[in-house]
Coordinates of N, CA, C and O in Angstrom, one line a residue:
X56 N -59.3 -162.3 -32.5 CA -60.7 -162.5 -32.9 C -60.7 -163.4 -34.1 O -60.0 -163.2 -35.1
X57 N -61.5 -164.5 -34.0 CA -61.6 -165.4 -35.1 C -62.5 -164.9 -36.2 O -63.2 -163.9 -36.0
X58 N -62.6 -165.7 -37.3 CA -63.4 -165.2 -38.4 C -64.9 -165.3 -38.2 O -65.7 -164.7 -38.9
X59 N -65.3 -166.0 -37.1 CA -66.8 -166.1 -36.8 C -67.2 -165.1 -35.7 O -68.4 -165.1 -35.4
X60 N -66.3 -164.3 -35.2 CA -66.7 -163.4 -34.2 C -67.0 -162.0 -34.8 O -66.2 -161.5 -35.6
X61 N -68.1 -161.5 -34.5 CA -68.6 -160.2 -35.0 C -68.2 -159.2 -33.9 O -68.5 -159.3 -32.8
X62 N -67.5 -158.1 -34.4 CA -67.1 -157.1 -33.4 C -68.4 -156.4 -32.9 O -69.4 -156.2 -33.6
X63 N -68.4 -156.1 -31.6 CA -69.5 -155.5 -31.0 C -69.5 -154.0 -31.3 O -68.5 -153.3 -31.2
X64 N -70.7 -153.5 -31.7 CA -70.8 -152.0 -32.1 C -72.0 -151.5 -31.3 O -73.1 -152.1 -31.4
X65 N -71.8 -150.4 -30.7 CA -72.9 -149.7 -30.0 C -73.3 -148.6 -30.9 O -72.7 -147.5 -31.0
X66 N -74.4 -148.8 -31.7 CA -74.9 -147.8 -32.7 C -75.3 -146.5 -32.0 O -75.3 -145.5 -32.6
X67 N -75.7 -146.6 -30.7 CA -76.1 -145.4 -30.0 C -75.0 -144.4 -29.9 O -75.2 -143.2 -30.0
X68 N -73.8 -144.9 -29.9 CA -72.6 -144.0 -29.8 C -72.6 -143.1 -31.1 O -72.3 -141.9 -31.0
X69 N -72.8 -143.7 -32.2 CA -72.8 -143.0 -33.5 C -74.0 -142.1 -33.6 O -73.9 -140.9 -34.1
X70 N -75.2 -142.6 -33.3 CA -76.4 -141.9 -33.4 C -76.5 -140.7 -32.4 O -77.0 -139.6 -32.7
X71 N -75.9 -140.9 -31.2 CA -75.9 -139.8 -30.3 C -75.2 -138.6 -30.8 O -75.6 -137.4 -30.6
X72 N -74.1 -138.8 -31.5 CA -73.3 -137.7 -32.1 C -74.1 -137.0 -33.2 O -74.1 -135.8 -33.3
X73 N -74.9 -137.8 -34.0 CA -75.7 -137.2 -35.0 C -76.8 -136.4 -34.4 O -77.1 -135.2 -34.8
X74 N -77.5 -136.9 -33.4 CA -78.6 -136.2 -32.7 C -78.0 -134.9 -32.1 O -78.6 -133.8 -32.3
X75 N -76.9 -135.0 -31.4 CA -76.3 -133.8 -30.8 C -76.0 -132.7 -31.8 O -76.4 -131.5 -31.6
X76 N -75.4 -133.1 -32.9 CA -75.0 -132.1 -33.9 C -76.3 -131.5 -34.6 O -76.4 -130.3 -34.8
X77 N -77.2 -132.4 -34.9 CA -78.4 -131.9 -35.6 C -79.2 -130.9 -34.8 O -79.6 -129.9 -35.3
X78 N -79.3 -131.2 -33.5 CA -80.0 -130.2 -32.7 C -79.2 -129.0 -32.3 O -79.8 -127.9 -32.2
X79 N -77.9 -129.1 -32.3 CA -77.1 -127.9 -32.1 C -77.1 -127.0 -33.3 O -76.8 -125.8 -33.2
X80 N -77.3 -127.6 -34.5 CA -77.2 -126.8 -35.7 C -78.6 -126.3 -36.2 O -78.8 -126.1 -37.4
X81 N -79.6 -126.3 -35.3 CA -80.9 -125.8 -35.7 C -81.5 -126.7 -36.7 O -81.3 -126.5 -37.9
X82 N -82.3 -127.7 -36.3 CA -82.9 -128.6 -37.2 C -83.6 -128.1 -38.4 O -83.5 -128.6 -39.5
X83 N -84.3 -126.9 -38.3 CA -85.0 -126.4 -39.4 C -84.1 -126.0 -40.5 O -84.3 -126.3 -41.7
X84 N -83.0 -125.3 -40.2 CA -82.1 -124.8 -41.2 C -81.3 -126.0 -41.8 O -81.1 -126.1 -43.0
X85 N -81.0 -127.0 -40.9 CA -80.2 -128.2 -41.4 C -81.1 -129.0 -42.3 O -80.6 -129.4 -43.4
X86 N -82.4 -129.1 -42.0 CA -83.3 -129.9 -42.9 C -83.3 -129.2 -44.3 O -83.3 -129.9 -45.3
X87 N -83.4 -127.9 -44.3 CA -83.5 -127.2 -45.6 C -82.2 -127.4 -46.3 O -82.2 -127.6 -47.5
X88 N -81.0 -127.4 -45.6 CA -79.7 -127.5 -46.3 C -79.5 -128.9 -46.9 O -78.9 -129.0 -47.9
X89 N -80.1 -129.9 -46.3 CA -79.9 -131.3 -46.8 C -81.1 -131.7 -47.7 O -81.2 -132.9 -48.2
X90 N -82.0 -130.8 -48.0 CA -83.1 -131.1 -48.9 C -84.1 -132.0 -48.3 O -84.7 -132.9 -49.0
X91 N -84.5 -131.8 -47.1 CA -85.4 -132.7 -46.4 C -86.4 -131.8 -45.6 O -86.0 -130.7 -45.2
X92 N -87.6 -132.3 -45.5 CA -88.6 -131.5 -44.7 C -88.1 -131.6 -43.2 O -87.5 -132.6 -42.8
X93 N -88.5 -130.6 -42.4 CA -88.2 -130.6 -41.0 C -88.9 -131.9 -40.4 O -88.2 -132.5 -39.5
X94 N -90.1 -132.2 -40.8 CA -90.8 -133.3 -40.2 C -90.0 -134.6 -40.5 O -89.8 -135.5 -39.6
X95 N -89.5 -134.8 -41.7 CA -88.7 -136.0 -42.0 C -87.4 -136.0 -41.2 O -87.1 -137.1 -40.7
X96 N -86.8 -134.9 -41.0 CA -85.5 -134.9 -40.2 C -85.8 -135.3 -38.8 O -85.1 -136.1 -38.2
X97 N -86.9 -134.7 -38.2 CA -87.3 -135.1 -36.8 C -87.6 -136.6 -36.8 O -87.2 -137.2 -35.8
X98 N -88.3 -137.1 -37.8 CA -88.6 -138.6 -37.8 C -87.3 -139.4 -37.8 O -87.2 -140.4 -37.2
X99 N -86.4 -139.0 -38.6 CA -85.1 -139.7 -38.8 C -84.3 -139.7 -37.4 O -83.6 -140.6 -37.1
X100 N -84.4 -138.6 -36.7 CA -83.7 -138.4 -35.5 C -84.4 -139.1 -34.3 O -83.8 -139.3 -33.3
X101 N -85.7 -139.4 -34.4 CA -86.5 -140.0 -33.4 C -86.0 -141.5 -33.2 O -86.0 -142.2 -34.2
X102 N -85.7 -141.8 -32.0 CA -85.2 -143.2 -31.7 C -86.3 -144.2 -31.9 O -86.0 -145.4 -32.3
X103 N -87.5 -143.9 -31.6 CA -88.6 -144.9 -31.7 C -89.3 -145.0 -33.1 O -90.1 -145.8 -33.3
X104 N -88.8 -144.1 -34.0 CA -89.5 -144.1 -35.3 C -89.0 -145.3 -36.1 O -87.8 -145.7 -36.1
X105 N -89.9 -146.0 -36.9 CA -89.5 -147.2 -37.6 C -88.6 -146.9 -38.8 O -87.9 -147.7 -39.3
X106 N -88.5 -145.6 -39.2 CA -87.6 -145.2 -40.3 C -86.3 -144.6 -39.7 O -86.3 -143.4 -39.4
X107 N -85.3 -145.4 -39.6 CA -84.1 -144.9 -38.9 C -83.2 -144.0 -39.8 O -83.5 -143.8 -41.0
X108 N -82.3 -143.4 -39.2 CA -81.3 -142.6 -39.9 C -80.6 -143.4 -40.9 O -80.2 -144.6 -40.6
X109 N -80.5 -142.9 -42.1 CA -79.8 -143.7 -43.2 C -78.4 -143.1 -43.4 O -78.2 -141.9 -43.0
X110 N -77.6 -143.8 -44.1 CA -76.2 -143.3 -44.4 C -76.3 -142.0 -45.2 O -75.5 -141.1 -44.9
X111 N -77.2 -142.0 -46.1 CA -77.3 -140.8 -47.0 C -77.7 -139.5 -46.1 O -77.3 -138.4 -46.4
X112 N -78.5 -139.8 -45.1 CA -78.9 -138.7 -44.1 C -77.6 -138.2 -43.4 O -77.4 -137.0 -43.2
X113 N -76.9 -139.2 -42.9 CA -75.6 -138.9 -42.2 C -74.7 -138.1 -43.1 O -74.2 -137.0 -42.6
X114 N -74.5 -138.5 -44.3 CA -73.6 -137.8 -45.2 C -74.1 -136.4 -45.5 O -73.3 -135.5 -45.5
X115 N -75.4 -136.3 -45.7 CA -76.0 -134.9 -45.9 C -75.7 -134.0 -44.8 O -75.4 -132.8 -45.0
X116 N -75.9 -134.5 -43.6 CA -75.7 -133.7 -42.4 C -74.2 -133.3 -42.3 O -73.8 -132.2 -42.1
X117 N -73.3 -134.3 -42.5 CA -71.9 -134.1 -42.4 C -71.4 -133.0 -43.4 O -70.6 -132.1 -42.9
X118 N -71.8 -133.0 -44.6 CA -71.4 -132.0 -45.6 C -72.0 -130.7 -45.4 O -71.6 -129.7 -46.0
X119 N -73.0 -130.6 -44.6 CA -73.7 -129.3 -44.4 C -73.5 -128.6 -43.0 O -74.3 -127.8 -42.7
X120 N -72.5 -129.1 -42.3 CA -72.2 -128.5 -41.0 C -70.7 -128.0 -41.1 O -70.0 -128.5 -41.9
X121 N -70.3 -127.2 -40.1 CA -69.0 -126.7 -40.2 C -68.0 -127.7 -39.6 O -68.4 -128.8 -39.1
X122 N -66.7 -127.4 -39.7 CA -65.7 -128.4 -39.3 C -65.8 -128.9 -37.9 O -65.5 -130.1 -37.6
X123 N -66.1 -128.0 -37.0 CA -66.2 -128.5 -35.6 C -67.3 -129.6 -35.4 O -67.1 -130.6 -34.8
X124 N -68.4 -129.4 -36.1 CA -69.5 -130.4 -36.0 C -69.1 -131.6 -36.8 O -69.5 -132.7 -36.4
X125 N -68.4 -131.5 -37.9 CA -67.9 -132.6 -38.6 C -67.0 -133.5 -37.8 O -67.1 -134.7 -37.8
X126 N -66.2 -132.9 -37.0 CA -65.3 -133.6 -36.1 C -66.1 -134.4 -35.0 O -65.8 -135.5 -34.7
X127 N -67.2 -133.7 -34.5 CA -68.0 -134.4 -33.5 C -68.7 -135.6 -34.1 O -69.0 -136.6 -33.5
X128 N -69.1 -135.5 -35.4 CA -69.8 -136.6 -36.1 C -68.8 -137.8 -36.3 O -69.2 -138.9 -36.2
X129 N -67.6 -137.5 -36.7 CA -66.7 -138.5 -37.1 C -66.0 -139.1 -35.9 O -65.4 -140.3 -36.0
X130 N -65.9 -138.5 -34.7 CA -65.2 -138.9 -33.6 C -65.6 -140.4 -33.1 O -64.7 -141.2 -32.9
X131 N -66.8 -140.7 -33.1 CA -67.1 -142.1 -32.7 C -66.6 -143.2 -33.7 O -66.2 -144.2 -33.2
X132 N -66.5 -142.8 -34.9 CA -66.0 -143.8 -35.9 C -64.5 -143.9 -35.7 O -63.9 -145.0 -35.8
X133 N -63.8 -142.8 -35.5 CA -62.3 -142.8 -35.2 C -62.0 -143.6 -33.9 O -61.1 -144.4 -33.9
X134 N -62.9 -143.4 -32.9 CA -62.7 -144.2 -31.7 C -62.8 -145.7 -31.9 O -62.1 -146.5 -31.4
X135 N -63.9 -146.0 -32.7 CA -64.1 -147.4 -33.0 C -62.9 -148.0 -33.7 O -62.5 -149.2 -33.5
X136 N -62.3 -147.3 -34.6 CA -61.1 -147.8 -35.4 C -59.8 -147.7 -34.6 O -58.8 -148.2 -34.9
X137 N -59.9 -146.9 -33.4 CA -58.7 -146.8 -32.6 C -57.7 -145.9 -33.2 O -56.5 -146.1 -33.0
X138 N -58.1 -144.9 -33.9 CA -57.2 -143.9 -34.6 C -57.6 -142.5 -34.1 O -58.6 -142.2 -33.6
X139 N -56.6 -141.6 -34.3 CA -56.8 -140.2 -34.1 C -56.6 -139.5 -35.4 O -56.0 -139.9 -36.3
X140 N -57.3 -138.3 -35.5 CA -57.1 -137.5 -36.7 C -56.7 -136.1 -36.3 O -57.1 -135.6 -35.3
X141 N -55.8 -135.5 -37.1 CA -55.4 -134.2 -36.9 C -55.4 -133.4 -38.2 O -55.4 -134.0 -39.3
X142 N -55.6 -132.1 -38.1 CA -55.6 -131.3 -39.3 C -54.3 -131.3 -40.0 O -53.2 -131.2 -39.3
X143 N -54.3 -131.5 -41.3 CA -53.0 -131.5 -42.0 C -52.4 -130.1 -42.1 O -53.1 -129.1 -42.4
X144 N -51.1 -130.0 -41.9 CA -50.4 -128.7 -42.1 C -50.2 -128.5 -43.5 O -49.8 -129.4 -44.3
X145 N -50.3 -127.2 -44.0 CA -50.1 -126.8 -45.4 C -48.6 -126.6 -45.6 O -48.0 -125.9 -44.8
X146 N -48.1 -127.1 -46.7 CA -46.7 -126.9 -47.0 C -46.5 -125.4 -47.2 O -47.2 -124.7 -47.8
X147 N -45.4 -124.9 -46.6 CA -45.0 -123.5 -46.7 C -45.7 -122.6 -45.7 O -45.4 -121.4 -45.6
X148 N -46.6 -123.2 -44.9 CA -47.4 -122.3 -44.0 C -47.0 -122.6 -42.5 O -47.6 -122.1 -41.6
X149 N -46.0 -123.4 -42.3 CA -45.5 -123.7 -40.9 C -44.2 -123.0 -40.6 O -43.3 -123.0 -41.5
X150 N -44.2 -122.4 -39.5 CA -43.0 -121.7 -39.0 C -42.3 -122.5 -38.0 O -42.8 -123.4 -37.3
X151 N -41.0 -122.2 -37.8 CA -40.2 -122.9 -36.7 C -40.9 -122.7 -35.4 O -40.9 -123.7 -34.6
X152 N -41.4 -121.6 -35.1 CA -42.1 -121.4 -33.8 C -43.3 -122.3 -33.6 O -43.5 -122.8 -32.5
X153 N -44.0 -122.6 -34.7 CA -45.1 -123.6 -34.6 C -44.6 -124.9 -34.2 O -45.2 -125.6 -33.4
X154 N -43.5 -125.3 -34.8 CA -43.0 -126.7 -34.5 C -42.4 -126.7 -33.1 O -42.7 -127.7 -32.4
X155 N -41.7 -125.7 -32.7 CA -41.2 -125.7 -31.3 C -42.4 -125.7 -30.3 O -42.3 -126.4 -29.2
X156 N -43.4 -125.0 -30.6 CA -44.6 -125.0 -29.7 C -45.2 -126.4 -29.6 O -45.6 -126.9 -28.5
X157 N -45.3 -127.1 -30.7 CA -45.8 -128.4 -30.8 C -44.9 -129.4 -30.0 O -45.4 -130.3 -29.3
X158 N -43.6 -129.2 -30.1 CA -42.7 -130.0 -29.3 C -42.9 -129.8 -27.8 O -43.0 -130.8 -27.0
X159 N -43.1 -128.6 -27.4 CA -43.3 -128.3 -26.0 C -44.7 -128.9 -25.5 O -44.8 -129.5 -24.4
X160 N -45.7 -128.8 -26.4 CA -47.0 -129.4 -26.0 C -46.9 -130.9 -25.8 O -47.5 -131.5 -24.9
X161 N -46.2 -131.5 -26.7 CA -46.0 -133.0 -26.7 C -45.2 -133.4 -25.4 O -45.6 -134.3 -24.7
X162 N -44.2 -132.6 -25.1 CA -43.5 -132.9 -23.8 C -44.3 -132.7 -22.6 O -44.3 -133.5 -21.7
X163 N -45.1 -131.6 -22.6 CA -46.0 -131.4 -21.5 C -47.1 -132.5 -21.4 O -47.4 -133.0 -20.3
X164 N -47.6 -133.0 -22.5 CA -48.5 -134.1 -22.5 C -47.9 -135.4 -22.0 O -48.5 -136.1 -21.2
X165 N -46.6 -135.6 -22.4 CA -45.9 -136.8 -21.9 C -45.7 -136.7 -20.4 O -45.8 -137.7 -19.6
X166 N -45.4 -135.5 -19.9 CA -45.2 -135.3 -18.4 C -46.5 -135.6 -17.7 O -46.6 -136.2 -16.6
X167 N -47.6 -135.1 -18.3 CA -48.9 -135.3 -17.6 C -49.3 -136.8 -17.6 O -49.8 -137.3 -16.6
X168 N -49.0 -137.5 -18.7 CA -49.2 -139.0 -18.7 C -48.4 -139.7 -17.7 O -48.9 -140.6 -17.0
X169 N -47.1 -139.3 -17.5 CA -46.2 -139.9 -16.5 C -46.8 -139.7 -15.1 O -46.8 -140.6 -14.3
X170 N -47.3 -138.5 -14.8 CA -47.9 -138.2 -13.5 C -49.2 -139.0 -13.3 O -49.4 -139.6 -12.2
X171 N -50.0 -139.2 -14.4 CA -51.2 -140.0 -14.3 C -50.8 -141.5 -14.0 O -51.5 -142.2 -13.2
X172 N -49.8 -141.9 -14.7 CA -49.4 -143.3 -14.5 C -48.9 -143.5 -13.1 O -49.2 -144.5 -12.4
X173 N -48.1 -142.6 -12.6 CA -47.6 -142.7 -11.2 C -48.8 -142.8 -10.2 O -48.7 -143.6 -9.3
X174 N -49.8 -142.0 -10.3 CA -50.9 -142.0 -9.4 C -51.7 -143.3 -9.6 O -52.1 -143.9 -8.7
X175 N -51.9 -143.7 -10.9 CA -52.7 -144.9 -11.2 C -52.1 -146.2 -10.6 O -52.8 -147.1 -10.1
X176 N -50.8 -146.3 -10.6 CA -50.1 -147.5 -10.2 C -49.7 -147.5 -8.7 O -49.2 -148.5 -8.2
X177 N -49.9 -146.4 -8.0 CA -49.5 -146.2 -6.7 C -50.0 -147.3 -5.8 O -49.3 -147.9 -4.9
X178 N -51.3 -147.7 -6.0 CA -51.9 -148.7 -5.1 C -51.8 -150.1 -5.8 O -52.4 -151.1 -5.2
X179 N -51.2 -150.2 -6.9 CA -51.0 -151.5 -7.6 C -52.2 -151.9 -8.4 O -52.2 -153.0 -9.0
X180 N -53.2 -151.1 -8.5 CA -54.4 -151.4 -9.3 C -54.8 -150.1 -10.1 O -54.8 -149.0 -9.6
X181 N -55.2 -150.3 -11.4 CA -55.7 -149.2 -12.2 C -57.2 -149.4 -12.3 O -57.7 -150.3 -12.8
X182 N -57.9 -148.4 -11.7 CA -59.4 -148.5 -11.7 C -59.9 -147.9 -13.0 O -59.2 -147.4 -13.8
X183 N -61.2 -148.0 -13.2 CA -61.9 -147.6 -14.5 C -61.6 -146.1 -14.7 O -61.4 -145.7 -15.9
X184 N -61.7 -145.2 -13.7 CA -61.5 -143.8 -13.9 C -60.1 -143.5 -14.3 O -59.9 -142.7 -15.2
X185 N -59.2 -144.2 -13.6 CA -57.8 -143.9 -13.9 C -57.5 -144.4 -15.4 O -56.7 -143.8 -16.1
X186 N -58.0 -145.6 -15.7 CA -57.8 -146.1 -17.1 C -58.4 -145.1 -18.1 O -57.7 -144.9 -19.2
X187 N -59.5 -144.5 -17.9 CA -60.1 -143.6 -18.8 C -59.2 -142.3 -18.9 O -59.0 -141.8 -20.0
X188 N -58.7 -141.8 -17.8 CA -57.8 -140.7 -17.8 C -56.5 -141.0 -18.6 O -56.0 -140.2 -19.4
X189 N -55.9 -142.2 -18.4 CA -54.7 -142.6 -19.1 C -55.0 -142.7 -20.6 O -54.2 -142.3 -21.4
X190 N -56.1 -143.3 -21.0 CA -56.5 -143.4 -22.4 C -56.7 -142.1 -23.0 O -56.2 -141.8 -24.2
X191 N -57.3 -141.2 -22.4 CA -57.6 -139.8 -22.9 C -56.3 -139.1 -23.1 O -56.0 -138.4 -24.1
X192 N -55.4 -139.2 -22.1 CA -54.1 -138.5 -22.2 C -53.2 -139.1 -23.3 O -52.5 -138.4 -24.0
X193 N -53.3 -140.4 -23.4 CA -52.5 -141.1 -24.5 C -53.0 -140.6 -25.9 O -52.2 -140.4 -26.8
X194 N -54.3 -140.5 -26.0 CA -54.9 -140.1 -27.3 C -54.5 -138.6 -27.5 O -54.1 -138.3 -28.7
X195 N -54.4 -137.8 -26.5 CA -54.0 -136.4 -26.7 C -52.5 -136.4 -27.1 O -52.2 -135.6 -28.0
X196 N -51.7 -137.2 -26.6 CA -50.3 -137.3 -27.0 C -50.2 -137.7 -28.5 O -49.4 -137.2 -29.3
X197 N -50.9 -138.7 -28.9 CA -51.0 -139.2 -30.3 C -51.3 -138.0 -31.2 O -50.7 -137.8 -32.2
X198 N -52.3 -137.2 -30.8 CA -52.7 -136.1 -31.6 C -51.6 -135.1 -31.7 O -51.3 -134.5 -32.8
X199 N -51.0 -134.8 -30.5 CA -49.9 -133.8 -30.5 C -48.7 -134.3 -31.4 O -48.2 -133.5 -32.2
X200 N -48.4 -135.5 -31.3 CA -47.2 -136.0 -32.1 C -47.6 -136.1 -33.6 O -46.7 -135.8 -34.4
X201 N -48.8 -136.4 -33.9 CA -49.2 -136.4 -35.3 C -49.2 -135.0 -35.9 O -48.8 -134.8 -37.0
X202 N -49.6 -134.0 -35.1 CA -49.6 -132.6 -35.5 C -48.1 -132.2 -35.7 O -47.8 -131.6 -36.8
X203 N -47.3 -132.6 -34.8 CA -45.8 -132.2 -34.9 C -45.2 -132.8 -36.2 O -44.6 -132.1 -37.0
X204 N -45.5 -134.1 -36.5 CA -44.9 -134.7 -37.6 C -45.5 -134.1 -38.9 O -44.8 -134.0 -39.9
X205 N -46.8 -133.8 -38.9 CA -47.4 -133.1 -40.0 C -46.8 -131.8 -40.3 O -46.6 -131.4 -41.5
X206 N -46.4 -131.0 -39.3 CA -45.8 -129.7 -39.4 C -44.4 -129.9 -40.0 O -44.0 -129.2 -40.9
X207 N -43.7 -130.9 -39.5 CA -42.3 -131.2 -40.1 C -42.4 -131.6 -41.6 O -41.6 -131.1 -42.4
X208 N -43.4 -132.4 -41.9 CA -43.6 -132.8 -43.3 C -43.9 -131.5 -44.2 O -43.4 -131.4 -45.3
X209 N -44.7 -130.6 -43.6 CA -45.0 -129.4 -44.4 C -43.8 -128.5 -44.6 O -43.8 -127.7 -45.5
X210 N -42.8 -128.6 -43.7 CA -41.6 -127.8 -43.9 C -40.6 -128.4 -44.8 O -39.6 -127.8 -45.2
X211 N -40.8 -129.6 -45.2 CA -39.8 -130.4 -46.0 C -39.7 -129.7 -47.4 O -40.7 -129.4 -48.0
X212 N -38.5 -129.5 -47.9 CA -38.3 -129.0 -49.2 C -38.1 -130.2 -50.1 O -37.4 -131.2 -49.8
X213 N -38.6 -130.1 -51.3 CA -38.4 -131.2 -52.3 C -36.9 -131.2 -52.7 O -36.3 -130.1 -52.7
X214 N -36.4 -132.3 -53.1 CA -35.1 -132.4 -53.6 C -34.9 -131.7 -54.9 O -35.8 -131.8 -55.7
X215 N -33.8 -131.0 -55.1 CA -33.6 -130.4 -56.4 C -32.6 -131.2 -57.2 O -31.6 -131.7 -56.6
X216 N -32.9 -131.4 -58.4 CA -32.0 -132.2 -59.3 C -31.1 -131.2 -59.9 O -31.5 -130.2 -60.6
X217 N -29.8 -131.5 -59.8 CA -28.7 -130.6 -60.3 C -28.2 -131.2 -61.6 O -28.0 -132.4 -61.7
X218 N -28.0 -130.4 -62.6 CA -27.4 -130.8 -63.9 C -28.3 -131.3 -64.9 O -27.9 -131.9 -65.9
X219 N -29.6 -131.0 -64.8 CA -30.5 -131.5 -65.9 C -31.1 -130.3 -66.6 O -31.2 -129.2 -66.3

């Protein structure tokens, strides 16, 4: 991409996530939580309203919903950046069994990806549906591997300095 090319962004992708979360979280309660009248919140969420959703509205919603909804709000941004996010493992809170389970999940995910690849390339062409399945499974493996590495980091002991 050269310096004069503007990346294409579909704002509906981001706004759809906000609308979905706002309506799933009961707009009246959410409006109260973010210090806005219900009428103002509905206006901000209305696609045809001349006063669109502002960043401050998005941030207010983000900080006033639970983690599941926060992940739904942030997912389109992560997709746009081409990254995945996983919950960080706390040092001292990870057991060997957790790590072994993560290894098995990653192996199963890799096996599933291999099976999808085999089906997708059988006819010599990867169609849109197959490409979407491959992309989704690849993303799942990235998340599994990131979780595994985070668990291993959380199990790491700091070096001890001897003789000081």
